[in-house]
Each structure stands twice: as C-alpha cells, then as structure tokens.
Amino acid sequence: MSSTTKEINKVTGTIISVASKFIIYVLVILLLYEGITKGYAFGHEIFYSSGLAAEPGIEKQITITGGETIGEVADALEDMGLIQNEYAFQIQSNFYEYEIVPGTYTLNNSMSSKTIILLLKEEPVEEETKE
C-alpha cells in the first residue's frame, strides 16, 4: 500500500469517527431534551393540574360500582375527557389518599384533577326526583 493510500485511509477514518461521534452527541441531546420536557409536563400535571376546559365546561356523569381500581377509574375519566393524564391522576390519588366510594358523580371537564379526587372521596349527593 502506498503512503498516499495510507494517508487517505487515515483521513477517511478520522472523518467517519468524528461524524459518528457528532451524530451520537446530537441524538443524546435530543433524547435529553425530550425527556426533560416530557418530565416537566408530567410533574406540572401532578402538582399544578388544571381543568381541560375553561369555565363553565361540560358536565359528565360517571358511575363507580366499587369494584374498580384507581387505574380503571383514571382510565375511564381520561376516556370521558375529564382528566388529561391517567398516570398523573393515579399519583395524585396516592398523595390525597383516594379511596373509591361507589356512586354516580356529576363531574365537569373544567375541574382540576385534584378537585375530582376530592369529590370522588365523598359520598355522591343523590338528586331528588319529582313524583
């Protein structure tokens, strides 16, 4: 192999090495950025949750039979559009020592998840029917 070929191989190897390190660094930075922003949003949802809609919002009814877990209730609330993140709701439930109280509740999508948890901890108010 000539000295020119050796020099070309050496330069090419250096360029490939620098380019691959650059690509790895960029990918690590992008992953860190995504992780930090998603982590911040998740933490914000746990500690500073707000309603999904502005006042007056839309009222929806949910019936809890008593056999559901917190995860199932959170999933149902997320499907109904009452909370934004079921996992944040589950963590908040642990903070507020949420216990499932069976009943039918009327909730509003302008309520924060903390307010929903506090309402679900109490016995639902039965509406009187006119006869």
Short mmCIF file of N, CA, C and O in Angstrom, two decimals, residues 3 6-7 13-14 21-22 27 34 41 48 54 62 67 70-71 82 90 98-99 102 107-108 116-117 121 123 128:
data_model
loop_
_atom_site.label_atom_id
_atom_site.label_comp_id
_atom_site.label_asym_id
_atom_site.label_seq_id
_atom_site.Cartn_x
_atom_site.Cartn_y
_atom_site.Cartn_z
N SER A 3 1.98 5.26 0.46
CA SER A 3 1.81 6.21 1.56
C SER A 3 0.62 7.12 1.33
O SER A 3 -0.04 7.55 2.27
N LYS A 6 -2.44 5.22 2.45
CA LYS A 6 -2.48 5.19 3.91
C LYS A 6 -2.98 6.52 4.48
O LYS A 6 -3.76 6.55 5.43
N GLU A 7 -2.54 7.60 3.90
CA GLU A 7 -2.99 8.93 4.36
C GLU A 7 -4.47 9.13 4.09
O GLU A 7 -5.20 9.66 4.93
N GLY A 13 -10.90 7.62 7.97
CA GLY A 13 -11.24 7.05 9.27
C GLY A 13 -11.50 8.12 10.32
O GLY A 13 -12.43 8.01 11.13
N THR A 14 -10.69 9.19 10.28
CA THR A 14 -10.89 10.30 11.22
C THR A 14 -12.22 11.00 10.95
O THR A 14 -12.96 11.32 11.88
N LYS A 21 -19.36 10.28 16.14
CA LYS A 21 -19.45 10.87 17.48
C LYS A 21 -20.41 12.05 17.49
O LYS A 21 -21.20 12.22 18.42
N PHE A 22 -20.37 12.87 16.45
CA PHE A 22 -21.27 14.02 16.35
C PHE A 22 -22.73 13.56 16.31
O PHE A 22 -23.59 14.11 17.01
N LEU A 27 -27.97 12.91 19.03
CA LEU A 27 -29.06 12.03 19.47
C LEU A 27 -29.23 12.07 20.98
O LEU A 27 -30.36 12.11 21.49
N GLU A 34 -36.11 15.86 24.99
CA GLU A 34 -37.46 15.27 25.03
C GLU A 34 -37.80 14.76 26.42
O GLU A 34 -38.90 14.96 26.91
N ALA A 41 -43.57 18.39 31.98
CA ALA A 41 -45.02 18.43 31.73
C ALA A 41 -45.75 17.45 32.65
O ALA A 41 -46.82 17.77 33.18
N TYR A 48 -49.65 20.88 39.58
CA TYR A 48 -50.38 22.10 39.23
C TYR A 48 -51.43 21.83 38.17
O TYR A 48 -51.55 22.56 37.20
N ALA A 54 -62.22 25.60 29.80
CA ALA A 54 -62.50 26.81 30.55
C ALA A 54 -63.91 26.72 31.14
O ALA A 54 -64.75 25.93 30.69
N ILE A 62 -70.36 9.92 35.81
CA ILE A 62 -69.61 8.67 35.88
C ILE A 62 -70.16 7.86 37.05
O ILE A 62 -70.46 8.42 38.11
N GLY A 67 -66.00 -1.82 42.50
CA GLY A 67 -65.07 -2.88 42.19
C GLY A 67 -63.90 -2.42 41.35
O GLY A 67 -63.00 -3.21 41.04
N ILE A 70 -58.05 2.18 41.14
CA ILE A 70 -57.79 3.59 40.84
C ILE A 70 -57.40 3.74 39.37
O ILE A 70 -57.80 4.68 38.70
N GLY A 71 -56.64 2.77 38.86
CA GLY A 71 -56.23 2.81 37.46
C GLY A 71 -57.41 2.74 36.51
O GLY A 71 -57.44 3.43 35.49
N LEU A 82 -62.27 14.07 31.14
CA LEU A 82 -62.32 14.83 32.39
C LEU A 82 -60.93 15.10 32.97
O LEU A 82 -60.76 16.05 33.73
N GLN A 90 -53.34 8.92 38.98
CA GLN A 90 -53.06 7.83 39.91
C GLN A 90 -52.06 8.27 40.98
O GLN A 90 -52.22 7.95 42.17
N TYR A 98 -56.78 8.72 48.11
CA TYR A 98 -58.07 8.49 47.46
C TYR A 98 -58.54 7.07 47.71
O TYR A 98 -57.80 6.12 47.53
N GLU A 99 -59.76 6.95 48.15
CA GLU A 99 -60.41 5.66 48.28
C GLU A 99 -61.68 5.70 47.44
O GLU A 99 -62.40 6.68 47.45
N PRO A 102 -68.27 4.14 46.00
CA PRO A 102 -69.23 3.85 44.93
C PRO A 102 -70.33 4.91 44.83
O PRO A 102 -70.72 5.49 45.83
N LEU A 107 -69.45 15.28 37.14
CA LEU A 107 -68.18 16.00 37.12
C LEU A 107 -68.15 16.92 35.91
O LEU A 107 -68.89 16.73 34.95
N ASN A 108 -67.28 17.91 35.96
CA ASN A 108 -67.17 18.89 34.90
C ASN A 108 -65.74 18.86 34.36
O ASN A 108 -64.79 18.74 35.13
N ILE A 116 -61.51 16.72 41.36
CA ILE A 116 -62.21 15.48 41.04
C ILE A 116 -61.90 14.42 42.08
O ILE A 116 -62.79 13.72 42.56
N ILE A 117 -60.64 14.31 42.49
CA ILE A 117 -60.26 13.33 43.51
C ILE A 117 -61.00 13.62 44.81
O ILE A 117 -61.53 12.71 45.45
N LYS A 121 -63.88 11.19 46.74
CA LYS A 121 -63.63 10.65 48.08
C LYS A 121 -64.88 10.73 48.95
O LYS A 121 -64.96 10.07 49.98
N GLU A 123 -69.20 10.78 49.60
CA GLU A 123 -70.43 10.14 49.11
C GLU A 123 -71.09 11.07 48.10
O GLU A 123 -71.19 12.28 48.32
N GLU A 128 -82.83 14.57 44.05
CA GLU A 128 -84.23 14.20 44.34
C GLU A 128 -85.02 14.23 43.05
O GLU A 128 -84.89 15.13 42.24
#
